[in-house]
Short mmCIF file of C-alpha atoms in Angstrom, two decimals:
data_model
loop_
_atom_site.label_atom_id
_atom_site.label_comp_id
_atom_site.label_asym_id
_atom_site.label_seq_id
_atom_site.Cartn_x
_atom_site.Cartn_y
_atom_site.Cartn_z
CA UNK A 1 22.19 7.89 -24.34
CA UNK A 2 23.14 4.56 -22.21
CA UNK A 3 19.19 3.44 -21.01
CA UNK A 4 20.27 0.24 -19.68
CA UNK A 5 21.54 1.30 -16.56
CA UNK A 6 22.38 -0.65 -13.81
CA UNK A 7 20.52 0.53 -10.17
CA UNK A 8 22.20 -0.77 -6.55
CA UNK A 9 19.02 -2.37 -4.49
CA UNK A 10 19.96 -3.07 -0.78
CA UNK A 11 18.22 -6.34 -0.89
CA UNK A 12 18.92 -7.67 -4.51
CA UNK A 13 22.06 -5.76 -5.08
CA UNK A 14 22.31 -4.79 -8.52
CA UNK A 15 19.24 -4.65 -10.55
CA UNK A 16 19.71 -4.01 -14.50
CA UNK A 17 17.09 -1.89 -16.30
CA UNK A 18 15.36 -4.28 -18.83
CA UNK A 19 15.32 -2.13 -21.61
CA UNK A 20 14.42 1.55 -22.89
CA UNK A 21 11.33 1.59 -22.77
CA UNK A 22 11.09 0.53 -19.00
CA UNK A 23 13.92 3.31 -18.43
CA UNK A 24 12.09 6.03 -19.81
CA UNK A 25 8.68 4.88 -17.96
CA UNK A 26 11.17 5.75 -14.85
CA UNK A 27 12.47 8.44 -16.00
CA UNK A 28 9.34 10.12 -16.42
CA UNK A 29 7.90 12.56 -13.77
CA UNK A 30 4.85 10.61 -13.00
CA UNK A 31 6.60 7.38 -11.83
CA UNK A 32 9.67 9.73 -10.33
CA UNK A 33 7.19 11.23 -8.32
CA UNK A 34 7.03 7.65 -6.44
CA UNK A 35 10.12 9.03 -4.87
CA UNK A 36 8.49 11.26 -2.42
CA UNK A 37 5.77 9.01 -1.32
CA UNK A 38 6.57 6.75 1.94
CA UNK A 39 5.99 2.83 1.24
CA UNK A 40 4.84 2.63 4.43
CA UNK A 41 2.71 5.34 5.56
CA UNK A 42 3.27 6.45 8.77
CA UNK A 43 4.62 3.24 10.20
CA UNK A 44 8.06 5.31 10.59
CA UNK A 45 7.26 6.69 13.53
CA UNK A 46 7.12 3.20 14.87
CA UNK A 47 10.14 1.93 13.08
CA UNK A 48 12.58 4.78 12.75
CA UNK A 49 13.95 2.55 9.28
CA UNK A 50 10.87 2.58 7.09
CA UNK A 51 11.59 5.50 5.11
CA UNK A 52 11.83 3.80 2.35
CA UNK A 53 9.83 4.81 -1.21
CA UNK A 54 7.44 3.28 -3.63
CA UNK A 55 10.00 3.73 -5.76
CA UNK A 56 12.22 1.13 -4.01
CA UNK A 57 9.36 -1.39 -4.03
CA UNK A 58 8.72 -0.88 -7.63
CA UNK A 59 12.41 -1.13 -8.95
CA UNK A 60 12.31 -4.30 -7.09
CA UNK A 61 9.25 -5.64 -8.29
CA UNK A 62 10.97 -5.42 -11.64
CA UNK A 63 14.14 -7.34 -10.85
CA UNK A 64 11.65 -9.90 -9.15
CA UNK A 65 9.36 -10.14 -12.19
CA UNK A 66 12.82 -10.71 -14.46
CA UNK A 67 13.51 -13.89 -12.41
CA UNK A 68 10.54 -15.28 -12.68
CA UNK A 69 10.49 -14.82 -16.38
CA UNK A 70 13.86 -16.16 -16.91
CA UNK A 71 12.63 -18.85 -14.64
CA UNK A 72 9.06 -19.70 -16.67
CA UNK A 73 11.15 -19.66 -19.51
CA UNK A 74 13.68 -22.03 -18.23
CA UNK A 75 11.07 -24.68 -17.70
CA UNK A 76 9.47 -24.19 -20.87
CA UNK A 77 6.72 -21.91 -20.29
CA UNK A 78 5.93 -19.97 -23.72
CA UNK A 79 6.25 -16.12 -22.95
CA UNK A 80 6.97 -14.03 -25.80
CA UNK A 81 9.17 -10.91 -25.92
CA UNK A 82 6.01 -8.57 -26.25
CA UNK A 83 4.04 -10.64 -22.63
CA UNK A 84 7.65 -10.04 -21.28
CA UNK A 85 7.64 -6.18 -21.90
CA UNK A 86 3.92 -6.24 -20.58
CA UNK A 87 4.59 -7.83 -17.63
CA UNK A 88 7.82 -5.54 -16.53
CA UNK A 89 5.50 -2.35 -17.48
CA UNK A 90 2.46 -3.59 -15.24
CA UNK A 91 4.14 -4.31 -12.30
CA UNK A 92 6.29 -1.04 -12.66
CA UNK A 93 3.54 1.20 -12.81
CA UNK A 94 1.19 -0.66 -10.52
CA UNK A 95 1.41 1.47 -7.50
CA UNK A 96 1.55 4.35 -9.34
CA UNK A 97 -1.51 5.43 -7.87
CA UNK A 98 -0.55 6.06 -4.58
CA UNK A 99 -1.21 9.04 -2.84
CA UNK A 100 0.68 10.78 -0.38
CA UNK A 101 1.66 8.67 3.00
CA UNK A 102 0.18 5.82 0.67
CA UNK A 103 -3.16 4.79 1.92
CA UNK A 104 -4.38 7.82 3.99
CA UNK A 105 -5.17 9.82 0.77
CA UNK A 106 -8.18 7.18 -0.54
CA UNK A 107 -10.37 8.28 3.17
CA UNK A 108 -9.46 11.83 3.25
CA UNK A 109 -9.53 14.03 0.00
CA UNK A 110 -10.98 11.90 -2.12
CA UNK A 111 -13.85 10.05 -2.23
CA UNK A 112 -13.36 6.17 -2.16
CA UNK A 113 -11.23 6.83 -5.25
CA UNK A 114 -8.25 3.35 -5.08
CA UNK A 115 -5.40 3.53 -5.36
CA UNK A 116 -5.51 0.78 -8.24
CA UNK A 117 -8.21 2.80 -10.35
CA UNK A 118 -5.56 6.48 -9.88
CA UNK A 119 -2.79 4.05 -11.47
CA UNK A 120 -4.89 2.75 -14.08
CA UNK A 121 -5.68 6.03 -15.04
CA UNK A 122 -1.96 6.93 -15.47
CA UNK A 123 -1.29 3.79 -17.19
CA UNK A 124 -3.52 5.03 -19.79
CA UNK A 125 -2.60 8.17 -19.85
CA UNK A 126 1.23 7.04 -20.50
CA UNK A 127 -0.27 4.64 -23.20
CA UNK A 128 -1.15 7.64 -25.14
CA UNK A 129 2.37 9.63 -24.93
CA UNK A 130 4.20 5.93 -25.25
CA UNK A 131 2.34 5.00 -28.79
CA UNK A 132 0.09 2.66 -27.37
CA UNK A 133 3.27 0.55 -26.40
CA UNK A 134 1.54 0.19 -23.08
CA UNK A 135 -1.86 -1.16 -24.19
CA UNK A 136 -0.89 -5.17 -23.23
CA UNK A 137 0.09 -3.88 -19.48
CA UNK A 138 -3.62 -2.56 -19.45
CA UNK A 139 -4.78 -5.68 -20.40
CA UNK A 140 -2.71 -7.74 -17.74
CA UNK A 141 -2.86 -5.38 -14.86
CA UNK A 142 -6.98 -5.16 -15.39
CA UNK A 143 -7.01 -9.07 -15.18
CA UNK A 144 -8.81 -9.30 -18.77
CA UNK A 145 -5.69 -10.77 -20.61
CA UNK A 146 -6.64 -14.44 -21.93
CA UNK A 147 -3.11 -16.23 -20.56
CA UNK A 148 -4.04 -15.85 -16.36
CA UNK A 149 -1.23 -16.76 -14.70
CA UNK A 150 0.45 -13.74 -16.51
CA UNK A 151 -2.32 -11.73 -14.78
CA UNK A 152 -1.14 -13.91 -11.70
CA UNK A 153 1.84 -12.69 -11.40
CA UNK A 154 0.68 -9.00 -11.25
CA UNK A 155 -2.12 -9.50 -8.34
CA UNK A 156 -2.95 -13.08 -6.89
CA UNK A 157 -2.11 -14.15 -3.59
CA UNK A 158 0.84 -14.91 -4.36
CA UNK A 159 2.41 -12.34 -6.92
CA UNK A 160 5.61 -10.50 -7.58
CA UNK A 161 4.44 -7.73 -5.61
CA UNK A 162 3.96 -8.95 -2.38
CA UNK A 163 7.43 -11.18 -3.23
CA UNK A 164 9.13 -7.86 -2.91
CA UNK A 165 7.02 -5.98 0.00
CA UNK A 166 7.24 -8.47 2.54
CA UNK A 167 10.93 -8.85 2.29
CA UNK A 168 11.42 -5.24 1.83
CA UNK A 169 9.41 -4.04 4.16
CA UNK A 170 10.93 -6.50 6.44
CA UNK A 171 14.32 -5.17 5.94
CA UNK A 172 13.71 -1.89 6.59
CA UNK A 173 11.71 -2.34 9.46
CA UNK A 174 14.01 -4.61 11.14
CA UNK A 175 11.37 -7.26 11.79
CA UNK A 176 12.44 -10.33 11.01
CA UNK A 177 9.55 -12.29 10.92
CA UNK A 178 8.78 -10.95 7.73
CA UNK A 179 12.07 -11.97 5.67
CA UNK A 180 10.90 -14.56 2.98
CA UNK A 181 12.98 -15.76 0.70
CA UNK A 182 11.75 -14.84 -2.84
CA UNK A 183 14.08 -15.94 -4.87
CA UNK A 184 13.38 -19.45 -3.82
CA UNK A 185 9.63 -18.76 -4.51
CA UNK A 186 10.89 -17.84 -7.71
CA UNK A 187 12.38 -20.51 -8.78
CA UNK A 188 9.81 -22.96 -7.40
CA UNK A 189 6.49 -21.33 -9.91
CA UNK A 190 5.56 -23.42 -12.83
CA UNK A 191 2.47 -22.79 -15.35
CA UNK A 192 -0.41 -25.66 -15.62
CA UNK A 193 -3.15 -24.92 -17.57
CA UNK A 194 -2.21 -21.42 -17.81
CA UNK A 195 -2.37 -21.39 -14.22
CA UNK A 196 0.47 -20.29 -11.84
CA UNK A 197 1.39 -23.24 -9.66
CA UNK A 198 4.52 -23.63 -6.89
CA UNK A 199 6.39 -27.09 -7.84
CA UNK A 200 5.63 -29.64 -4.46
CA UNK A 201 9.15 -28.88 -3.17
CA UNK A 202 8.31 -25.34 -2.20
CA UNK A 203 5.64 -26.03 -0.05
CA UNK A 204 7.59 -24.95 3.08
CA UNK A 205 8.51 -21.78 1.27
CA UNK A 206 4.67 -21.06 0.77
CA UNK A 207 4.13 -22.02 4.52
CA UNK A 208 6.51 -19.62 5.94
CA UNK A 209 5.25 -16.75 3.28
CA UNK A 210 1.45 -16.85 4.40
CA UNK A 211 3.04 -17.15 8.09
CA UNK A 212 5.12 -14.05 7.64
CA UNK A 213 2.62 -12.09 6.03
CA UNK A 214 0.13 -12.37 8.92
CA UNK A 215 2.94 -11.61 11.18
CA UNK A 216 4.05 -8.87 9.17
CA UNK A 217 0.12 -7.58 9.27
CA UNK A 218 0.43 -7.27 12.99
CA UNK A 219 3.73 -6.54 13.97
CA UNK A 220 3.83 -3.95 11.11
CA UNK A 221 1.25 -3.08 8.83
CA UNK A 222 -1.55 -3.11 11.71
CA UNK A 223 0.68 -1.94 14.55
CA UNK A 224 -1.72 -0.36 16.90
CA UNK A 225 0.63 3.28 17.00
CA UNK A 226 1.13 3.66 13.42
CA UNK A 227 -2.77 2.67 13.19
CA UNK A 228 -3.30 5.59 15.68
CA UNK A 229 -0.31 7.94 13.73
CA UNK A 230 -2.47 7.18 10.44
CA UNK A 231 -5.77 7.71 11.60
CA UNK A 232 -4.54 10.90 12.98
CA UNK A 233 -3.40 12.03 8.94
CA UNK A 234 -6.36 11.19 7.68
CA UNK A 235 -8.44 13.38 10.25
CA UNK A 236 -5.91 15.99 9.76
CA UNK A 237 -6.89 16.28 6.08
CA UNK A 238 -10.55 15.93 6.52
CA UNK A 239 -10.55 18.87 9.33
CA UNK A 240 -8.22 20.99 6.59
CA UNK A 241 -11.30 19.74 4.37
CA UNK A 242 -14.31 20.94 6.29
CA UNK A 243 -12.81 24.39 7.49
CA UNK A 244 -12.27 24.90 3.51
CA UNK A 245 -15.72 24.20 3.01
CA UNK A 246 -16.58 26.88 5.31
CA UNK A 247 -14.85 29.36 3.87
CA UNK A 248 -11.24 29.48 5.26
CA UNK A 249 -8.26 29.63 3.30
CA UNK A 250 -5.77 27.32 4.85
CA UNK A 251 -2.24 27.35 3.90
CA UNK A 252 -1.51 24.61 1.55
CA UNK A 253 0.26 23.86 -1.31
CA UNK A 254 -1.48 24.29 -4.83
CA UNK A 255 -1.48 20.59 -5.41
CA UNK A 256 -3.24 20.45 -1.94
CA UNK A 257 -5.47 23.03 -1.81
CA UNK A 258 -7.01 21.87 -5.08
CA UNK A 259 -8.31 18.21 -3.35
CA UNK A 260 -9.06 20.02 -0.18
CA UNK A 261 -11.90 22.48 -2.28
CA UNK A 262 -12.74 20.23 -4.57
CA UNK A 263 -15.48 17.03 -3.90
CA UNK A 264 -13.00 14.31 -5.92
CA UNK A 265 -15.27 11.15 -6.77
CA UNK A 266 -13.75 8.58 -9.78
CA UNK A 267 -16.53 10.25 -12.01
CA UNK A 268 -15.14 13.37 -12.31
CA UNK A 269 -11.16 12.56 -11.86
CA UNK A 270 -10.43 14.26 -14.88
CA UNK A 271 -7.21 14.54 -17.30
CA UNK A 272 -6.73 18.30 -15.13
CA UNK A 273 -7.26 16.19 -11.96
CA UNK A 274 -4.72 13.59 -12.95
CA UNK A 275 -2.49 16.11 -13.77
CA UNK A 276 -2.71 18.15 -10.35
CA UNK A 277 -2.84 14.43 -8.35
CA UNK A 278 0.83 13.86 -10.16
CA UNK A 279 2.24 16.99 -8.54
CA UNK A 280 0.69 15.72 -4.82
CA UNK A 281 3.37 13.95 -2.42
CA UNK A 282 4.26 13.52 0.88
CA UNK A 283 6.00 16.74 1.40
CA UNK A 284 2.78 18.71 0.41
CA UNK A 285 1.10 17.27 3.99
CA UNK A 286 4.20 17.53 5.83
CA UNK A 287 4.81 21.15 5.05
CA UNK A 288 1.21 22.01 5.38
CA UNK A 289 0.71 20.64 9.06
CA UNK A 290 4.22 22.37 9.89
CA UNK A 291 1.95 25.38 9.25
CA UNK A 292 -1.44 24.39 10.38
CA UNK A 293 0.12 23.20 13.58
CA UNK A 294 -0.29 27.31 14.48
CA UNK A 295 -3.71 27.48 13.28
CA UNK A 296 -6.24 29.25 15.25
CA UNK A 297 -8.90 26.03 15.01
CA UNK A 298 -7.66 24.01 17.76
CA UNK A 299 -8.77 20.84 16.41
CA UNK A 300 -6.64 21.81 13.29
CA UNK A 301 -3.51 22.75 15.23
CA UNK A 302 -3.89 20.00 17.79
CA UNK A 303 -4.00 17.47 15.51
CA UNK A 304 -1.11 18.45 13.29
CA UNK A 305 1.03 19.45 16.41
CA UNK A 306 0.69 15.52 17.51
CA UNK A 307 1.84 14.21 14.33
CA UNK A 308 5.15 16.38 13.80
CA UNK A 309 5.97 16.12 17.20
CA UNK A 310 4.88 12.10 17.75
CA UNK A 311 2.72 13.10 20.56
CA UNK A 312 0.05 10.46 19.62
CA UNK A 313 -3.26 9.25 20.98
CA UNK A 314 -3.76 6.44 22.73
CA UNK A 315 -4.94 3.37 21.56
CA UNK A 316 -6.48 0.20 23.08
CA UNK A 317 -6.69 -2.64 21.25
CA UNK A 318 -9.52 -5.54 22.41
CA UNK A 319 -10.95 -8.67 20.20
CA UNK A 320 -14.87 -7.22 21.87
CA UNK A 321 -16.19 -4.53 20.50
CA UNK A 322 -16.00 -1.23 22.33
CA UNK A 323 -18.76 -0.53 24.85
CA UNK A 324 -20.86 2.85 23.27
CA UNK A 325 -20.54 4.22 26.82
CA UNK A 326 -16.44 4.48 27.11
CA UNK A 327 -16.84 6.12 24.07
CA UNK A 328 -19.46 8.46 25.51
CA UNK A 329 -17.31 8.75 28.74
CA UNK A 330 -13.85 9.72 27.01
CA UNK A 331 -15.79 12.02 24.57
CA UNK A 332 -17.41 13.84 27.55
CA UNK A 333 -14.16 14.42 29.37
CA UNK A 334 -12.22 15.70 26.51
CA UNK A 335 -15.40 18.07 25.41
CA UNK A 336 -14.90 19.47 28.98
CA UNK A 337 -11.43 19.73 29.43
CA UNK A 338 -11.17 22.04 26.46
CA UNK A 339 -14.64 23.45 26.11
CA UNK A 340 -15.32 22.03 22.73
CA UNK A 341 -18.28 20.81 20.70
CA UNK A 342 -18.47 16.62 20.54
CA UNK A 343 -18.48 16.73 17.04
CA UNK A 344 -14.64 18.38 17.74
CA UNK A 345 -13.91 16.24 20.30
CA UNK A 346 -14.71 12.88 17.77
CA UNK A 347 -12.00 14.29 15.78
CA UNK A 348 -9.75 12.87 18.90
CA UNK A 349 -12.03 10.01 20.31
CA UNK A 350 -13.09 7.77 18.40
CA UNK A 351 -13.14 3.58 17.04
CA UNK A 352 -12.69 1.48 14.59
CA UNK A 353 -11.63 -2.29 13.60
CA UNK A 354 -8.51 -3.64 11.66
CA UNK A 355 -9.19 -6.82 10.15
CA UNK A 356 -6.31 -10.09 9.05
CA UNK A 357 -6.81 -12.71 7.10
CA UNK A 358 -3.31 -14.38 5.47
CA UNK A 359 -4.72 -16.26 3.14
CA UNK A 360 -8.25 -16.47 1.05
CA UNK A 361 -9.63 -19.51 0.09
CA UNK A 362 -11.71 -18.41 -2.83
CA UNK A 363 -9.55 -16.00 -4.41
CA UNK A 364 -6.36 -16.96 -6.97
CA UNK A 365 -5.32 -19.28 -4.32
CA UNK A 366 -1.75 -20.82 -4.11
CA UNK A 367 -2.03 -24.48 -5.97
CA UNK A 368 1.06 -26.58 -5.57
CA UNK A 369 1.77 -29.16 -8.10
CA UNK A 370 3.27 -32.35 -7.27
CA UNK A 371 5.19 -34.63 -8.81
CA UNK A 372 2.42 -36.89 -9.75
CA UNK A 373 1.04 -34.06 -11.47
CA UNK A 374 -2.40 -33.39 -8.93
CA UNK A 375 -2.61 -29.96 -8.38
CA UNK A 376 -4.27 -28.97 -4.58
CA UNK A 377 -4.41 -25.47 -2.44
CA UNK A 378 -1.82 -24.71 -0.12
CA UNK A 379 -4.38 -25.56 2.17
CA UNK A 380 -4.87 -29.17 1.59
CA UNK A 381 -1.25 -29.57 0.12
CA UNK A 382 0.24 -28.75 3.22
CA UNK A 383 0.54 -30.50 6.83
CA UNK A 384 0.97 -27.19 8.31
CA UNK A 385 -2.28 -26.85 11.16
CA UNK A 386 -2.27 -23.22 11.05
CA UNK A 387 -3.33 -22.90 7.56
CA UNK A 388 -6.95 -23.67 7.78
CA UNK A 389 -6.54 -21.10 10.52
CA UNK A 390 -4.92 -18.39 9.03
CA UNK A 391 -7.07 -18.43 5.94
CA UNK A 392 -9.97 -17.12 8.27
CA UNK A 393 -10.31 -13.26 9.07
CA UNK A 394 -9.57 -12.17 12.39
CA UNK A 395 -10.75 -8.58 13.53
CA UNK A 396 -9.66 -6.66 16.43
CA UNK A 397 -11.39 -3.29 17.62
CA UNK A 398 -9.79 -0.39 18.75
CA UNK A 399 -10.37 2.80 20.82
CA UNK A 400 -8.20 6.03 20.45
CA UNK A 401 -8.38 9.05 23.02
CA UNK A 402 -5.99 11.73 24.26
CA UNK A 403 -2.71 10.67 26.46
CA UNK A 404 -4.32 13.21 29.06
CA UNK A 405 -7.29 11.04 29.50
CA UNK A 406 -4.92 7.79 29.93
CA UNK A 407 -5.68 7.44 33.38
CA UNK A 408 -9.01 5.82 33.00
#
């Protein structure tokens, strides 16, 4: 059987398969599975585009990671043919982890279980059915591998994954503040040290890549109604949660239903847990609040009925904290407009802070060489003002409440 296959990418074009190995990593039902879970979470209900799959992001990663090999090599770095393998297999497999609707999953039905830790588990458990032909990836995807900028390429600040989300991400959503050019990124990494650097004439590149990424965090990835849509999902699951712990069978799939009854913690994710996580998706939620949306628990049915329908709550978004007594004042009015309890009616009202921060300072920053061979952060390196700026968090705190109560 022909294994290197060539894919069509709407951003790269075509995208050749590396070798066997990688294709049958693909091929195999855990990563396929990455088919059925949305890149973006819920954000599709603000941008009608962003259907797009893990599995897109991850293909691409690939092609990016091939480049930059090619490119390393080109300028003399040393990578030999086993690093190479390594590095396409840990950046193929390193959302593998994700649960349904992407990030909802890790504050819902299981318990502050990552998303890196679920692929890490999968990346061993592939290790054993590939002969151990996985056990460099490990090594570079865990950060323990002795060469670091291999390690930086996987997860630093500025890494082959992010390379491909922002630009993806951006194409799909239509937002245009988000289209970096990574190829030219690419081409501008050298190795110092052992040390990923960007060569002095791709400063600007770097710029505009921390600059889209903060705009990408707000216009996008923070946007204040798929914030709302995805808070909404996760309260969804942890109402489905609680009335199962009470003793009501809910309607779910058997993927499902087994995280809904069972406490999941990172101590007792088991092979059996693994196994049933692999068969979890985004159509398992979907089709289950289809059906809870006629539950007899109104906070169950209400819920799910504003998801599948887009009928979301409201949400204000302020840089001051949010006063203890609007809270108190929306939760009262909701309580009596529909005769509920207030822990039912917190299920609907409720806050919460989102948090931004483009660049860290202390953490596998982005060192630009120059030509006299000094090495500085982005930070100093650059004349850009905003830098300093943008490398400091900003939060922003939000209040969500029904549409009903939008008069106030």
């Amino acid at each position: 059987m022909n294994k290197l296959k060539i894919l069509n990418d709407p951003i790269y074009g075509f995208i050749t398969i590396p070798n066997s190995l990688i294709f049958d990593l693909i091929q195999h039902r855990y990563f396929q599975r990455l088919r059925r879970i949305t890149q973006m979470g819920m954000s599709y209900l603000v941008y009608p585009g962003a259907h797009h799959t893990r599995f897109h992001h991850a293909i691409g990663c690939v092609h990016l990671m091939q480049q930059a090999v090619n490119m390393l090599r080109f300028k003399g770095v040393t990578i030999s043919d086993e690093e190479e393998n390594a590095l396409y297999i840990a950046i193929l497999l390193h959302d593998i982890g994700h649960g349904p609707f992407s990030h909802a999953m890790e504050h819902s039905i299981v318990n502050n279980v990552s998303h890196e830790k679920i692929s890490l588990l999968f990346m061993e458990r592939l290790n054993k059915e590939f002969n151990s032909n996985l056990t460099l990836a490990i090594k570079i995807f865990k950060g323990e591998y002795h060469r670091n900028f291999l390690c930086q390429l996987i997860s630093g600040q500025f890494d082959i994954d992010r390379a491909d989300y922002l630009k993806r991400d951006s194409f799909y959503t239509g937002v245009a503040e988000g289209n970096i050019n990574s190829e030219r990124l690419i081409t501008m990494l050298n190795v110092v040290d052992d040390e990923l650097v960007v060569e002095e004439k791709g400063i600007y590149s770097v710029e505009k890549f921390i600059v889209a990424r903060r705009l990408m965090y707000w216009q996008v990835y923070l946007h204040k109604t798929g914030l709302a849509a995805e808070q909404l999902l996760i309260r969804v699951l942890q109402r489905a949660k609680e009335l199962n712990n009470q003793g009501r069978n809910l309607y779910a799939s058997t993927a499902l239903t087994y995280f809904l009854k069972n406490k999941i913690t990172i101590e007792n994710f088991t092979n059996e847990t693994l196994e049933v996580f692999s068969e979890l998706d985004d159509y398992d939620i979907i089709s289950a609040m289809k059906h809870w949306q006629h539950d007899e628990d109104f906070v169950l049915s209400k819920l799910s009925k504003m998801i599948i329908n887009r009928n979301l709550l409201k949400i204000k978004v302020k840089k001051k904290k949010i006063k203890e007594s609007k809270l108190d004042a929306h939760l009262t009015e909701f309580m009596q407009a529909h005769n509920i309890s207030k822990e039912e009616a917190k299920y609907f009202v409720f806050t919460g802070s989102i948090s931004n921060q483009a660049y860290q300072l202390k953490h596998n920053q982005i060192n630009i060489l120059f030509k006299s061979g000094k090495i500085a952060d982005i930070v100093k390196a650059s004349d850009h003002l905003n830098l300093k700026t943008l490398s400091k968090p900003v939060t922003k705190y939000y209040i969500c409440y029904p549409k009903e109560q939008a008069h106030t």
